[in-house]
Each structure stands twice: as C-alpha cells, then as structure tokens.
C-alpha cells in the first residue's frame, strides 16, 4: 500500500503548502496541507478539494490514480476557500453526477460561486449514500467552524473525514501521525484549536458527546490539514476534550508591550510576585511573540496579566490588535489584571480593564499604572500585585480541584 493510501481504495490526493506563513492572521510557520481524498468504488468519489493555488497539485495526484472525468461524486465538507477555492475548476474538469454538501453548504457554495446549475445533492445529519462497496454517513457540524461544515464517515473503513476539526497547520511529506513526532503534531493541533476553534468550545463538547453516542467505529481521523490520525486517535480526542473544557490551570501569562522599558520593568516585577506565590509564570513580550502563538499559551493559562503604556490616549497598537484578536476567540474561566506606564493622560489601565470586562474575564485587581519610569517603591507595588494575583490563582485552582 502506498504512503498515500488510507485503506484499500482510499487515497490522499491533496496538496502540501510548504510556503504559507500567514493564514488570515494566524502565523503558519510550519506551512500546511490541504487534504483531499479519492475513494475508488463503483461510484468514484472525491472528498474535498484544495486551495485554488494548488489545483494543479490536486489534479496531478488524481491523475496518478484515475482519469478525473471518471469521478462520479464530489463531496464538499466545508466551503472555506482553503478547501473549496478550486471548486469551480474541479467542477469543470470532473463534471460530477452529484455535488454533495450540507444544506448550509449549498447556500455557502451558491454565495461563493453563484452556480445554480451545479448538480447539488444536499445531505443532512444521519443521511447515507452508497458508493457500491462502501457507505458514506454524513454528520453536520454547524459552526465547527462555519455553518456549512460537516463530517463524512466511511462506515466500512472506519475513516472519519473531519474537515477542519483535528487539523494542524503542518507541511510534511508524511501523511500519518505515526510518521511524525507526536509532540510536533500535538503542538500544531493545540495552536490550531486555540486560533480557529477555541470560541466554539461549547459546541465541540456537544459534538464529542454526539460522536460518542453514535458509536462510530472510528479507525482513522482524516482532517483537511496536517497528518491523518491512525495511531493516536485517543490522544487527539482526549486533547480536544481537555481544551474544550476551559479548565483552570495554575499558570499565569504576563502579556505586554513596552515603549521605553517602563512597562517591561513592571512586568518583570509582577512576575517576581507571581513566582513568590509559586505560580508558573511566562513573560510574553508582544514584540517578539506572534499573536497566534500567544493564543496557544492562553489556551491553558489560568491568569492573564495585561500590560501596555499609554500612547496617544490609547494602547500600543500591538496590544490593541492582540486584544481584538483574543476577544474574538472568547477565552473563558480566567483571572485577569492590568498594568502600564504613562506620561500624562494615562488611560492604559482603564482601557485594559475595559477590555478584560468585555471579554468577561474575572478582573482580580484594579491594576497599577506609574508615571514615566517606576521607582523602586513602585516596583515593590508591582511585586505585591503579582502576589495578589498569584494568591487568587491558587485559590481558584483549589476551588476547581
Ligand atoms: Fe481549513 Fe475553515 O478552512
């Protein structure tokens, strides 16, 4: 069996994007893959397509196996353009008998491609389609992470084509989870969860329960990005269960930006206070950490301590941008506080606290601001703030057991 074959007659025909470094604001330093799968049965079926830039790669992979015109069914599990970007070209090349998608998928395809003449076959949760030897079972996964998203399950082979769920932005010539170090896969899976799926954690919990109730005999999970899980299915399901719980961990992040190092000095002093309380603490300077890497750390942090000086009555732009990004991802069950230096108007702490309240994080202190350069006494106050936050973290961790 080739390295691209998931099971007899089911082949990976996707594309590897070695170069992509920005995925709508998410830094993809390890590149990514756009996975698509060809099922060769009495009805030959293509599951998903690829980003438009990689259409030639998709066609190359298919042509290694069959004439693309022999494809009967085309399944679109998700319409976002990293998967459906080449749909119009593929439809022209393949002219399938059926274009299979969810009800919301049909709407999204029409809104993107405006082709009422395509041969839509709309499937809902629980519907099945026979390919001859195989049966495909469909499960709508609305808002995971778009309204159109769905899973396709190849019942006899036990392969779950999971669209974006369980994905990792990881370019590799290996296709399976037992061919790449597990830590590499899980680091990228955590980053993917934190930056794409975090806000849908309550829906993920429901989906995991639903999949459990369906008793699907899952032997493989094939996401549309990264490697396919065949050995570590338990690990990725357990990780999704953990990440979606929003559980409180005894860990603090001090996330800050600084203009002339005064806010940085405050950050270091607050970290000392947290450490004195025995709370694991990371100092995160937004100048050197990309927002999407910070979000991966936020995923399992119990406290966020936010620092920015005042600039032109506002926050430094990197902090303002980070807050906008984080707010959309809806972190929950975290303590928070703020700090910053200022010269005259001094709105930094007020604005940071407003943002904390808008995100519905638990503000544990009114915060600290100091004029221009903090004195030794000011820094002692920062240490004391760190200790107060640390004590609150310990208390919450104890309450949550
Ligand atoms: Fe990988 Fe939602 O697209």
GROMACS .gro file of C-alpha atoms and ligand atoms in nm:
model
  404
    1UNK     CA    1   0.000   0.000   0.000
    2UNK     CA    2   0.140   0.342  -0.090
    3UNK     CA    3   0.211   0.604   0.172
    4UNK     CA    4  -0.085   0.798   0.037
    5UNK     CA    5  -0.338   0.518   0.077
    6UNK     CA    6  -0.552   0.531   0.392
    7UNK     CA    7  -0.722   0.198   0.323
    8UNK     CA    8  -0.761  -0.015   0.015
    9UNK     CA    9  -0.908   0.216  -0.248
   10UNK     CA   10  -0.900   0.535  -0.036
   11UNK     CA   11  -0.618   0.771  -0.132
   12UNK     CA   12  -0.485   1.108  -0.017
   13UNK     CA   13  -0.485   1.337  -0.321
   14UNK     CA   14  -0.425   1.671  -0.150
   15UNK     CA   15  -0.153   1.934  -0.168
   16UNK     CA   16   0.133   2.041   0.056
   17UNK     CA   17   0.177   2.415   0.102
   18UNK     CA   18   0.536   2.447   0.219
   19UNK     CA   19   0.540   2.826   0.189
   20UNK     CA   20   0.229   2.966   0.356
   21UNK     CA   21   0.327   3.173   0.659
   22UNK     CA   22   0.009   3.368   0.727
   23UNK     CA   23  -0.338   3.217   0.744
   24UNK     CA   24  -0.572   3.512   0.787
   25UNK     CA   25  -0.364   3.644   1.074
   26UNK     CA   26  -0.251   3.307   1.216
   27UNK     CA   27   0.124   3.251   1.171
   28UNK     CA   28   0.175   2.918   0.998
   29UNK     CA   29   0.549   2.885   1.036
   30UNK     CA   30   0.535   2.513   0.962
   31UNK     CA   31   0.328   2.557   0.643
   32UNK     CA   32   0.018   2.343   0.596
   33UNK     CA   33  -0.152   2.084   0.380
   34UNK     CA   34  -0.488   2.092   0.207
   35UNK     CA   35  -0.603   1.733   0.229
   36UNK     CA   36  -0.840   1.581  -0.023
   37UNK     CA   37  -0.927   1.215  -0.060
   38UNK     CA   38  -1.025   0.992  -0.350
   39UNK     CA   39  -1.244   0.689  -0.286
   40UNK     CA   40  -1.233   0.440  -0.569
   41UNK     CA   41  -1.553   0.239  -0.561
   42UNK     CA   42  -1.839   0.176  -0.803
   43UNK     CA   43  -1.909   0.544  -0.763
   44UNK     CA   44  -1.573   0.718  -0.757
   45UNK     CA   45  -1.583   0.996  -0.502
   46UNK     CA   46  -1.361   1.294  -0.430
   47UNK     CA   47  -1.383   1.418  -0.070
   48UNK     CA   48  -1.294   1.789  -0.063
   49UNK     CA   49  -1.074   1.988  -0.297
   50UNK     CA   50  -0.784   2.227  -0.229
   51UNK     CA   51  -0.692   2.594  -0.227
   52UNK     CA   52  -0.707   2.743  -0.575
   53UNK     CA   53  -0.330   2.796  -0.587
   54UNK     CA   54  -0.285   2.419  -0.551
   55UNK     CA   55  -0.537   2.298  -0.809
   56UNK     CA   56  -0.259   2.155  -1.029
   57UNK     CA   57  -0.128   1.951  -0.735
   58UNK     CA   58  -0.474   1.803  -0.675
   59UNK     CA   59  -0.514   1.713  -1.041
   60UNK     CA   60  -0.165   1.562  -1.051
   61UNK     CA   61  -0.245   1.337  -0.755
   62UNK     CA   62  -0.580   1.229  -0.902
   63UNK     CA   63  -0.427   1.156  -1.243
   64UNK     CA   64  -0.175   0.920  -1.081
   65UNK     CA   65  -0.478   0.705  -0.997
   66UNK     CA   66  -0.760   0.768  -1.246
   67UNK     CA   67  -0.886   0.997  -1.518
   68UNK     CA   68  -1.052   1.286  -1.326
   69UNK     CA   69  -1.355   1.266  -1.555
   70UNK     CA   70  -1.430   0.926  -1.400
   71UNK     CA   71  -1.515   1.090  -1.067
   72UNK     CA   72  -1.889   1.049  -1.002
   73UNK     CA   73  -1.940   1.229  -0.673
   74UNK     CA   74  -1.771   1.533  -0.526
   75UNK     CA   75  -1.820   1.598  -0.155
   76UNK     CA   76  -1.768   1.945  -0.011
   77UNK     CA   77  -1.736   1.912   0.366
   78UNK     CA   78  -1.650   2.281   0.406
   79UNK     CA   79  -1.669   2.580   0.174
   80UNK     CA   80  -1.386   2.796   0.313
   81UNK     CA   81  -1.157   2.873   0.024
   82UNK     CA   82  -0.851   2.688   0.150
   83UNK     CA   83  -1.057   2.377   0.062
   84UNK     CA   84  -1.314   2.492  -0.193
   85UNK     CA   85  -1.103   2.756  -0.368
   86UNK     CA   86  -1.051   2.527  -0.666
   87UNK     CA   87  -1.411   2.400  -0.671
   88UNK     CA   88  -1.511   2.577  -0.993
   89UNK     CA   89  -1.205   2.441  -1.178
   90UNK     CA   90  -1.262   2.092  -1.038
   91UNK     CA   91  -1.631   2.101  -1.136
   92UNK     CA   92  -1.534   2.197  -1.490
   93UNK     CA   93  -1.272   1.922  -1.513
   94UNK     CA   94  -1.473   1.645  -1.349
   95UNK     CA   95  -1.839   1.724  -1.426
   96UNK     CA   96  -1.958   1.500  -1.142
   97UNK     CA   97  -2.301   1.342  -1.129
   98UNK     CA   98  -2.351   1.476  -0.776
   99UNK     CA   99  -2.206   1.762  -0.575
  100UNK     CA  100  -2.271   1.653  -0.218
  101UNK     CA  101  -2.287   1.905   0.066
  102UNK     CA  102  -2.487   2.002   0.374
  103UNK     CA  103  -2.791   2.235   0.347
  104UNK     CA  104  -2.580   2.524   0.471
  105UNK     CA  105  -2.304   2.407   0.238
  106UNK     CA  106  -2.531   2.452  -0.063
  107UNK     CA  107  -2.609   2.808   0.048
  108UNK     CA  108  -2.241   2.885   0.101
  109UNK     CA  109  -2.141   2.733  -0.235
  110UNK     CA  110  -2.407   2.942  -0.411
  111UNK     CA  111  -2.292   3.255  -0.226
  112UNK     CA  112  -1.934   3.190  -0.330
  113UNK     CA  113  -1.969   3.053  -0.684
  114UNK     CA  114  -2.319   3.158  -0.796
  115UNK     CA  115  -2.375   2.835  -0.991
  116UNK     CA  116  -2.736   2.725  -0.951
  117UNK     CA  117  -2.680   2.476  -1.235
  118UNK     CA  118  -2.441   2.253  -1.037
  119UNK     CA  119  -2.587   1.908  -0.951
  120UNK     CA  120  -2.637   1.959  -0.578
  121UNK     CA  121  -2.721   1.660  -0.360
  122UNK     CA  122  -2.795   1.801  -0.016
  123UNK     CA  123  -2.736   1.569   0.280
  124UNK     CA  124  -2.834   1.615   0.641
  125UNK     CA  125  -2.706   1.457   0.963
  126UNK     CA  126  -2.775   1.085   0.956
  127UNK     CA  127  -2.812   1.059   0.577
  128UNK     CA  128  -2.613   0.793   0.396
  129UNK     CA  129  -2.505   0.742   0.037
  130UNK     CA  130  -2.389   0.409  -0.105
  131UNK     CA  131  -2.085   0.410  -0.331
  132UNK     CA  132  -2.121   0.039  -0.411
  133UNK     CA  133  -1.895  -0.146  -0.168
  134UNK     CA  134  -1.896   0.140   0.078
  135UNK     CA  135  -2.147   0.358   0.257
  136UNK     CA  136  -2.084   0.718   0.348
  137UNK     CA  137  -2.257   0.863   0.655
  138UNK     CA  138  -2.290   1.239   0.699
  139UNK     CA  139  -2.292   1.448   1.014
  140UNK     CA  140  -2.348   1.823   1.001
  141UNK     CA  141  -2.111   2.009   1.232
  142UNK     CA  142  -2.263   2.357   1.208
  143UNK     CA  143  -2.034   2.635   1.330
  144UNK     CA  144  -1.741   2.396   1.361
  145UNK     CA  145  -1.624   2.615   1.238
  146UNK     CA  146  -1.851   2.752   0.963
  147UNK     CA  147  -2.227   2.699   0.924
  148UNK     CA  148  -2.166   2.467   0.627
  149UNK     CA  149  -1.912   2.236   0.795
  150UNK     CA  150  -1.982   1.863   0.803
  151UNK     CA  151  -1.811   1.530   0.863
  152UNK     CA  152  -1.822   1.240   0.619
  153UNK     CA  153  -1.772   0.893   0.767
  154UNK     CA  154  -1.670   0.599   0.551
  155UNK     CA  155  -1.851   0.333   0.753
  156UNK     CA  156  -1.689   0.008   0.638
  157UNK     CA  157  -1.337   0.153   0.657
  158UNK     CA  158  -1.397   0.347   0.980
  159UNK     CA  159  -1.247   0.666   0.835
  160UNK     CA  160  -1.381   0.999   0.958
  161UNK     CA  161  -1.320   1.279   0.709
  162UNK     CA  162  -1.330   1.557   0.966
  163UNK     CA  163  -1.279   1.874   0.763
  164UNK     CA  164  -1.101   2.134   0.979
  165UNK     CA  165  -1.158   1.952   1.309
  166UNK     CA  166  -0.844   1.785   1.447
  167UNK     CA  167  -0.637   1.972   1.187
  168UNK     CA  168  -0.285   2.101   1.219
  169UNK     CA  169  -0.107   2.357   1.002
  170UNK     CA  170   0.190   2.134   0.934
  171UNK     CA  171   0.356   2.082   0.597
  172UNK     CA  172   0.511   1.738   0.579
  173UNK     CA  173   0.566   1.478   0.312
  174UNK     CA  174   0.447   1.221   0.567
  175UNK     CA  175   0.074   1.156   0.575
  176UNK     CA  176   0.017   0.976   0.906
  177UNK     CA  177   0.053   1.051   1.277
  178UNK     CA  178   0.294   0.762   1.337
  179UNK     CA  179   0.544   0.909   1.089
  180UNK     CA  180   0.594   1.248   1.259
  181UNK     CA  181   0.693   1.309   1.625
  182UNK     CA  182   0.372   1.320   1.829
  183UNK     CA  183   0.486   1.635   2.014
  184UNK     CA  184   0.514   1.820   1.679
  185UNK     CA  185   0.164   1.712   1.581
  186UNK     CA  186   0.007   1.798   1.916
  187UNK     CA  187   0.180   2.139   1.935
  188UNK     CA  188   0.033   2.227   1.596
  189UNK     CA  189  -0.306   2.077   1.685
  190UNK     CA  190  -0.315   2.293   2.002
  191UNK     CA  191  -0.225   2.604   1.804
  192UNK     CA  192  -0.496   2.520   1.551
  193UNK     CA  193  -0.753   2.470   1.826
  194UNK     CA  194  -0.655   2.792   2.004
  195UNK     CA  195  -0.671   3.004   1.690
  196UNK     CA  196  -0.959   2.851   1.494
  197UNK     CA  197  -1.187   2.654   1.724
  198UNK     CA  198  -1.143   2.797   2.074
  199UNK     CA  199  -1.457   3.013   2.063
  200UNK     CA  200  -1.666   2.709   1.971
  201UNK     CA  201  -1.556   2.502   2.272
  202UNK     CA  202  -1.916   2.451   2.398
  203UNK     CA  203  -2.018   2.317   2.055
  204UNK     CA  204  -1.711   2.094   2.047
  205UNK     CA  205  -1.814   1.939   2.376
  206UNK     CA  206  -2.159   1.867   2.231
  207UNK     CA  207  -2.007   1.724   1.914
  208UNK     CA  208  -1.772   1.495   2.107
  209UNK     CA  209  -2.071   1.367   2.306
  210UNK     CA  210  -2.274   1.320   1.988
  211UNK     CA  211  -1.994   1.129   1.814
  212UNK     CA  212  -1.960   0.912   2.126
  213UNK     CA  213  -2.335   0.838   2.124
  214UNK     CA  214  -2.329   0.744   1.757
  215UNK     CA  215  -2.084   0.466   1.841
  216UNK     CA  216  -1.898   0.511   1.517
  217UNK     CA  217  -1.620   0.260   1.482
  218UNK     CA  218  -1.351   0.521   1.408
  219UNK     CA  219  -1.026   0.364   1.292
  220UNK     CA  220  -0.883   0.680   1.136
  221UNK     CA  221  -0.947   1.054   1.159
  222UNK     CA  222  -0.857   1.235   0.839
  223UNK     CA  223  -0.864   1.612   0.886
  224UNK     CA  224  -0.825   1.856   0.598
  225UNK     CA  225  -0.495   1.994   0.735
  226UNK     CA  226  -0.186   1.810   0.853
  227UNK     CA  227  -0.144   1.442   0.926
  228UNK     CA  228  -0.408   1.170   0.945
  229UNK     CA  229  -0.461   1.008   1.284
  230UNK     CA  230  -0.446   0.627   1.278
  231UNK     CA  231  -0.231   0.555   1.585
  232UNK     CA  232  -0.301   0.847   1.820
  233UNK     CA  233  -0.679   0.884   1.784
  234UNK     CA  234  -0.719   0.857   2.162
  235UNK     CA  235  -0.463   1.133   2.218
  236UNK     CA  236  -0.625   1.383   1.983
  237UNK     CA  237  -0.977   1.311   2.116
  238UNK     CA  238  -0.854   1.347   2.474
  239UNK     CA  239  -0.678   1.673   2.387
  240UNK     CA  240  -0.999   1.814   2.232
  241UNK     CA  241  -1.190   1.706   2.542
  242UNK     CA  242  -0.935   1.887   2.764
  243UNK     CA  243  -0.909   2.203   2.553
  244UNK     CA  244  -1.285   2.240   2.520
  245UNK     CA  245  -1.341   2.222   2.898
  246UNK     CA  246  -1.194   2.569   2.963
  247UNK     CA  247  -1.046   2.425   3.277
  248UNK     CA  248  -0.847   2.647   3.510
  249UNK     CA  249  -0.472   2.582   3.525
  250UNK     CA  250  -0.231   2.723   3.780
  251UNK     CA  251  -0.038   2.921   3.524
  252UNK     CA  252  -0.012   3.296   3.462
  253UNK     CA  253   0.085   3.480   3.146
  254UNK     CA  254   0.212   3.837   3.163
  255UNK     CA  255   0.137   3.967   2.816
  256UNK     CA  256   0.273   4.314   2.747
  257UNK     CA  257   0.422   4.562   2.508
  258UNK     CA  258   0.656   4.838   2.616
  259UNK     CA  259   0.773   5.170   2.474
  260UNK     CA  260   1.080   5.273   2.680
  261UNK     CA  261   1.103   4.966   2.909
  262UNK     CA  262   0.898   5.106   3.199
  263UNK     CA  263   0.604   4.870   3.139
  264UNK     CA  264   0.860   4.593   3.092
  265UNK     CA  265   1.011   4.666   3.435
  266UNK     CA  266   0.664   4.645   3.585
  267UNK     CA  267   0.606   4.312   3.403
  268UNK     CA  268   0.925   4.164   3.546
  269UNK     CA  269   0.836   4.277   3.899
  270UNK     CA  270   0.481   4.134   3.871
  271UNK     CA  271   0.635   3.805   3.753
  272UNK     CA  272   0.852   3.801   4.068
  273UNK     CA  273   0.541   3.834   4.282
  274UNK     CA  274   0.365   3.552   4.100
  275UNK     CA  275   0.670   3.331   4.131
  276UNK     CA  276   0.692   3.409   4.504
  277UNK     CA  277   0.340   3.264   4.528
  278UNK     CA  278   0.459   2.954   4.343
  279UNK     CA  279   0.259   3.016   4.028
  280UNK     CA  280   0.417   2.909   3.699
  281UNK     CA  281   0.455   3.233   3.502
  282UNK     CA  282   0.556   3.326   3.149
  283UNK     CA  283   0.657   3.675   3.038
  284UNK     CA  284   0.530   3.741   2.688
  285UNK     CA  285   0.656   4.049   2.508
  286UNK     CA  286   0.427   4.108   2.211
  287UNK     CA  287   0.721   4.250   2.016
  288UNK     CA  288   0.868   3.903   1.987
  289UNK     CA  289   0.569   3.669   2.013
  290UNK     CA  290   0.313   3.639   1.735
  291UNK     CA  291  -0.048   3.677   1.849
  292UNK     CA  292  -0.133   3.324   1.735
  293UNK     CA  293   0.149   3.173   1.943
  294UNK     CA  294   0.030   3.374   2.241
  295UNK     CA  295  -0.321   3.231   2.195
  296UNK     CA  296  -0.178   2.879   2.212
  297UNK     CA  297  -0.037   2.966   2.555
  298UNK     CA  298  -0.366   3.132   2.658
  299UNK     CA  299  -0.544   2.801   2.595
  300UNK     CA  300  -0.426   2.653   2.924
  301UNK     CA  301  -0.345   2.961   3.133
  302UNK     CA  302  -0.539   3.046   3.449
  303UNK     CA  303  -0.448   3.415   3.464
  304UNK     CA  304  -0.375   3.683   3.206
  305UNK     CA  305  -0.193   3.993   3.324
  306UNK     CA  306  -0.202   4.255   3.052
  307UNK     CA  307   0.040   4.546   3.024
  308UNK     CA  308   0.069   4.843   2.792
  309UNK     CA  309   0.187   5.200   2.823
  310UNK     CA  310  -0.047   5.479   2.717
  311UNK     CA  311   0.012   5.605   2.363
  312UNK     CA  312  -0.193   5.899   2.231
  313UNK     CA  313  -0.471   5.833   2.486
  314UNK     CA  314  -0.483   5.467   2.385
  315UNK     CA  315  -0.287   5.143   2.398
  316UNK     CA  316   0.019   5.045   2.200
  317UNK     CA  317  -0.109   4.907   1.868
  318UNK     CA  318   0.032   4.557   1.913
  319UNK     CA  319  -0.161   4.522   2.240
  320UNK     CA  320  -0.477   4.673   2.089
  321UNK     CA  321  -0.454   4.428   1.798
  322UNK     CA  322  -0.389   4.134   2.027
  323UNK     CA  323  -0.691   4.220   2.241
  324UNK     CA  324  -0.913   4.243   1.934
  325UNK     CA  325  -0.787   3.903   1.817
  326UNK     CA  326  -0.820   3.737   2.159
  327UNK     CA  327  -1.169   3.878   2.220
  328UNK     CA  328  -1.297   3.704   1.906
  329UNK     CA  329  -1.161   3.371   2.029
  330UNK     CA  330  -1.355   3.404   2.357
  331UNK     CA  331  -1.123   3.265   2.625
  332UNK     CA  332  -1.315   3.173   2.939
  333UNK     CA  333  -1.261   3.092   3.306
  334UNK     CA  334  -0.952   3.309   3.353
  335UNK     CA  335  -0.846   3.565   3.608
  336UNK     CA  336  -0.706   3.892   3.474
  337UNK     CA  337  -0.543   4.218   3.579
  338UNK     CA  338  -0.361   4.502   3.406
  339UNK     CA  339  -0.072   4.745   3.438
  340UNK     CA  340   0.123   5.004   3.241
  341UNK     CA  341   0.330   5.320   3.247
  342UNK     CA  342   0.217   5.659   3.123
  343UNK     CA  343   0.336   6.018   3.074
  344UNK     CA  344   0.034   6.247   3.116
  345UNK     CA  345  -0.316   6.126   3.024
  346UNK     CA  346  -0.264   5.765   3.144
  347UNK     CA  347  -0.564   5.572   3.004
  348UNK     CA  348  -0.377   5.239   2.968
  349UNK     CA  349  -0.507   5.055   3.275
  350UNK     CA  350  -0.862   5.185   3.230
  351UNK     CA  351  -0.866   5.063   2.869
  352UNK     CA  352  -0.712   4.726   2.953
  353UNK     CA  353  -0.964   4.675   3.233
  354UNK     CA  354  -1.248   4.764   2.996
  355UNK     CA  355  -1.125   4.504   2.754
  356UNK     CA  356  -1.096   4.243   3.033
  357UNK     CA  357  -1.456   4.314   3.131
  358UNK     CA  358  -1.577   4.297   2.771
  359UNK     CA  359  -1.416   3.953   2.744
  360UNK     CA  360  -1.591   3.853   3.068
  361UNK     CA  361  -1.266   3.751   3.231
  362UNK     CA  362  -1.254   3.786   3.610
  363UNK     CA  363  -1.079   4.112   3.698
  364UNK     CA  364  -0.897   4.040   4.024
  365UNK     CA  365  -0.743   4.381   4.090
  366UNK     CA  366  -0.791   4.741   3.983
  367UNK     CA  367  -0.438   4.731   3.837
  368UNK     CA  368  -0.134   4.956   3.857
  369UNK     CA  369  -0.007   5.248   3.649
  370UNK     CA  370   0.305   5.456   3.710
  371UNK     CA  371   0.425   5.779   3.559
  372UNK     CA  372   0.717   5.762   3.314
  373UNK     CA  373   0.972   5.543   3.497
  374UNK     CA  374   0.875   5.333   3.800
  375UNK     CA  375   1.072   5.386   4.121
  376UNK     CA  376   1.193   5.100   4.341
  377UNK     CA  377   0.887   5.158   4.559
  378UNK     CA  378   0.663   5.141   4.254
  379UNK     CA  379   0.823   4.812   4.157
  380UNK     CA  380   0.764   4.680   4.509
  381UNK     CA  381   0.396   4.755   4.447
  382UNK     CA  382   0.419   4.556   4.126
  383UNK     CA  383   0.564   4.261   4.317
  384UNK     CA  384   0.274   4.294   4.561
  385UNK     CA  385   0.028   4.297   4.268
  386UNK     CA  386   0.191   3.979   4.138
  387UNK     CA  387   0.148   3.822   4.481
  388UNK     CA  388  -0.220   3.920   4.498
  389UNK     CA  389  -0.283   3.771   4.153
  390UNK     CA  390  -0.081   3.462   4.250
  391UNK     CA  391  -0.289   3.412   4.565
  392UNK     CA  392  -0.610   3.446   4.361
  393UNK     CA  393  -0.480   3.191   4.109
  394UNK     CA  394  -0.401   2.945   4.390
  395UNK     CA  395  -0.742   2.996   4.547
  396UNK     CA  396  -0.930   2.944   4.217
  397UNK     CA  397  -0.719   2.636   4.137
  398UNK     CA  398  -0.809   2.489   4.476
  399UNK     CA  399  -1.180   2.564   4.425
  400UNK     CA  400  -1.174   2.393   4.086
  401UNK     CA  401  -0.991   2.096   4.234
  402LIG    FE1  402  -0.929   2.491   0.660
  402LIG    FE2  403  -1.211   2.652   0.763
  402LIG     O1  404  -1.077   2.604   0.646
   0.00000   0.00000   0.00000
